[in-house]
mmCIF file of C-alpha atoms in Angstrom:
data_model
loop_
_atom_site.group_PDB
_atom_site.id
_atom_site.type_symbol
_atom_site.label_atom_id
_atom_site.label_comp_id
_atom_site.label_asym_id
_atom_site.label_seq_id
_atom_site.Cartn_x
_atom_site.Cartn_y
_atom_site.Cartn_z
ATOM 1 C CA ALA A 24 41.412 122.906 83.113
ATOM 2 C CA ALA A 25 39.148 121.183 85.247
ATOM 3 C CA GLN A 26 36.242 123.184 84.005
ATOM 4 C CA ALA A 27 36.966 122.292 80.081
ATOM 5 C CA GLU A 28 37.141 118.615 81.230
ATOM 6 C CA LEU A 29 33.725 118.541 82.980
ATOM 7 C CA ARG A 30 32.576 120.407 79.860
ATOM 8 C CA GLU A 31 33.871 117.328 77.743
ATOM 9 C CA ARG A 32 32.745 115.044 79.878
ATOM 10 C CA MET A 33 29.664 116.219 79.736
ATOM 11 C CA ALA A 34 28.955 116.288 76.176
ATOM 12 C CA ALA A 35 29.740 112.768 76.214
ATOM 13 C CA LEU A 36 27.107 111.624 78.500
ATOM 14 C CA PRO A 37 24.488 108.804 77.606
ATOM 15 C CA GLN A 38 21.012 109.704 76.203
ATOM 16 C CA GLU A 39 19.635 107.412 78.975
ATOM 17 C CA ALA A 40 18.021 109.309 81.774
ATOM 18 C CA GLU A 41 19.221 107.418 84.835
ATOM 19 C CA ALA A 42 22.627 106.722 83.314
ATOM 20 C CA ARG A 43 23.390 110.473 82.188
ATOM 21 C CA ARG A 44 22.481 111.595 86.199
ATOM 22 C CA GLN A 45 24.614 108.805 87.551
ATOM 23 C CA GLN A 46 27.369 110.071 85.615
ATOM 24 C CA ALA A 47 27.146 113.816 85.476
ATOM 25 C CA GLN A 48 27.049 113.598 89.435
ATOM 26 C CA ALA A 49 29.903 111.380 89.346
ATOM 27 C CA ALA A 50 31.614 114.264 87.011
ATOM 28 C CA ARG A 51 30.750 116.801 89.253
ATOM 29 C CA GLN A 52 32.295 115.296 92.310
ATOM 30 C CA ARG A 53 35.129 115.303 90.739
ATOM 31 C CA LEU A 54 35.623 118.394 89.730
ATOM 32 C CA THR A 55 34.987 119.064 93.396
ATOM 33 C CA ALA A 56 38.161 116.994 94.565
ATOM 34 C CA ARG A 57 39.915 118.582 92.105
ATOM 35 C CA PHE A 58 39.049 122.115 93.749
ATOM 36 C CA ASN A 59 39.326 120.688 97.165
ATOM 37 C CA ALA A 60 42.917 119.698 96.629
ATOM 38 C CA VAL A 61 44.181 123.225 96.143
ATOM 39 C CA LEU A 62 42.371 125.143 98.361
ATOM 40 C CA THR A 63 43.370 125.624 101.983
ATOM 41 C CA PRO A 64 40.917 124.157 104.691
ATOM 42 C CA GLU A 65 39.604 128.137 105.200
ATOM 43 C CA GLN A 66 38.770 127.926 101.465
ATOM 44 C CA ARG A 67 37.216 124.746 101.046
ATOM 45 C CA ALA A 68 34.565 125.629 103.970
ATOM 46 C CA ARG A 69 33.827 128.832 102.519
ATOM 47 C CA LEU A 70 32.998 127.144 98.907
ATOM 48 C CA ALA A 71 30.821 124.264 100.789
ATOM 49 C CA GLU A 72 28.959 127.387 102.102
ATOM 50 C CA LEU A 73 28.555 128.829 99.361
ATOM 51 C CA ARG A 74 27.542 125.598 97.388
ATOM 52 C CA SER A 75 25.187 124.747 100.089
ATOM 53 C CA GLY A 76 23.329 128.326 99.950
ATOM 54 C CA ALA A 77 23.101 128.354 96.211
ATOM 55 C CA ARG A 78 22.125 124.615 96.243
ATOM 56 C CA ASP A 79 19.038 125.671 98.383
ATOM 57 C CA ARG A 80 17.723 129.105 96.489
ATOM 58 C CA GLY A 81 18.823 128.320 92.863
ATOM 59 C CA ALA A 82 18.391 130.713 90.169
ATOM 60 C CA PRO A 83 15.439 131.787 88.517
ATOM 61 C CA GLY A 84 14.792 130.438 84.701
ATOM 62 C CA THR A 85 12.241 129.799 82.370
ATOM 63 C CA LEU A 86 11.230 126.560 80.286
ATOM 64 C CA TYR A 87 8.866 125.555 77.883
ATOM 65 C CA VAL A 88 7.157 122.250 78.194
ATOM 66 C CA VAL A 89 4.860 120.452 75.570
ATOM 67 C CA ASP A 90 2.371 118.309 76.920
ATOM 68 C CA LEU A 91 1.311 115.506 75.261
ATOM 69 C CA ASP A 92 -2.130 116.615 74.164
ATOM 70 C CA GLY A 93 -0.304 117.984 71.399
ATOM 71 C CA ALA A 94 -0.769 122.181 72.781
ATOM 72 C CA ALA A 95 1.266 124.728 72.085
ATOM 73 C CA PRO A 96 4.458 124.765 74.734
ATOM 74 C CA ARG A 97 3.889 126.712 78.163
ATOM 75 C CA ALA A 98 6.331 128.555 80.125
ATOM 76 C CA VAL A 99 7.007 127.240 83.441
ATOM 77 C CA GLN A 100 9.561 128.611 86.050
ATOM 78 C CA VAL A 101 11.846 126.925 87.239
ATOM 79 C CA ARG A 102 14.894 127.514 89.527
ATOM 80 C CA THR A 103 17.952 126.058 88.290
ATOM 81 C CA GLY A 104 21.314 124.780 90.064
ATOM 82 C CA LEU A 105 25.098 123.965 88.949
ATOM 83 C CA THR A 106 25.655 124.719 85.103
ATOM 84 C CA ASP A 107 28.392 124.138 82.877
ATOM 85 C CA GLY A 108 26.957 126.065 79.934
ATOM 86 C CA SER A 109 25.422 122.904 78.223
ATOM 87 C CA VAL A 110 23.926 121.052 81.159
ATOM 88 C CA THR A 111 21.412 122.531 83.890
ATOM 89 C CA GLU A 112 20.570 120.975 86.842
ATOM 90 C CA ILE A 113 16.799 121.940 87.690
ATOM 91 C CA LEU A 114 16.108 121.993 91.084
ATOM 92 C CA SER A 115 12.120 122.919 91.031
ATOM 93 C CA GLY A 116 9.659 123.576 89.546
ATOM 94 C CA LEU A 117 9.556 120.809 86.918
ATOM 95 C CA GLU A 118 7.994 117.552 86.849
ATOM 96 C CA GLU A 119 9.980 114.261 86.331
ATOM 97 C CA GLY A 120 9.699 113.384 82.671
ATOM 98 C CA ALA A 121 8.218 116.408 81.132
ATOM 99 C CA ARG A 122 9.011 117.054 77.974
ATOM 100 C CA ILE A 123 10.879 120.431 77.743
ATOM 101 C CA VAL A 124 11.656 122.492 74.441
ATOM 102 C CA VAL A 125 15.107 122.174 73.680
ATOM 103 C CA GLY A 126 15.329 124.206 70.274
ATOM 104 C CA THR A 127 13.239 125.729 67.448
ATOM 105 C CA GLU A 128 13.336 125.039 63.515
ATOM 106 C CA ARG A 129 12.416 127.501 61.236
ATOM 107 C CA ALA A 130 9.640 126.561 58.805
ATOM 108 C CA ALA A 131 10.817 126.317 54.991
ATOM 109 C CA ALA A 132 9.913 129.523 52.992
ATOM 110 C CA PRO A 133 7.334 128.917 50.644
ATOM 111 C CA ARG A 134 8.181 128.168 47.349
ATOM 112 C CA THR A 135 7.192 130.562 44.686
ATOM 113 C CA ALA A 136 7.084 131.059 40.835
ATOM 114 C CA ALA A 137 10.359 133.231 40.942
ATOM 115 C CA SER A 138 12.027 130.649 43.436
ATOM 116 C CA GLY A 139 11.224 127.852 40.154
ATOM 117 C CA GLY A 140 9.707 125.778 43.378
ATOM 118 C CA LEU A 141 5.694 125.600 41.853
ATOM 119 C CA PRO A 142 5.140 122.297 40.351
ATOM 120 C CA ARG A 143 4.081 122.501 36.791
ATOM 121 C CA PHE A 144 1.368 120.878 35.553
#
């Protein structure tokens, strides 16, 4: 239930980067507080240890960055942190303000005489 609530909160975050960052951090802190409320002191200590280690290492990942010169996207190796499946923390490897690829679009299929799509003169 706590993770579902976090996903909902993350999906509703504003588009403005700083407000998004602050609200995401607050949502993660609420989730942590909910977990800590049901854990024993030993479990809380172990969870804090695991989080610290994961934060230091992160997981490897690849993002594609688009440069301002209009060149083709280039691969960038990053280390990722916490994620809810929709929003993922980037620990290292990405410059602030980088323009990343978040999806692709397929080009429209060429029109043919068979499809009735060729212009008539």
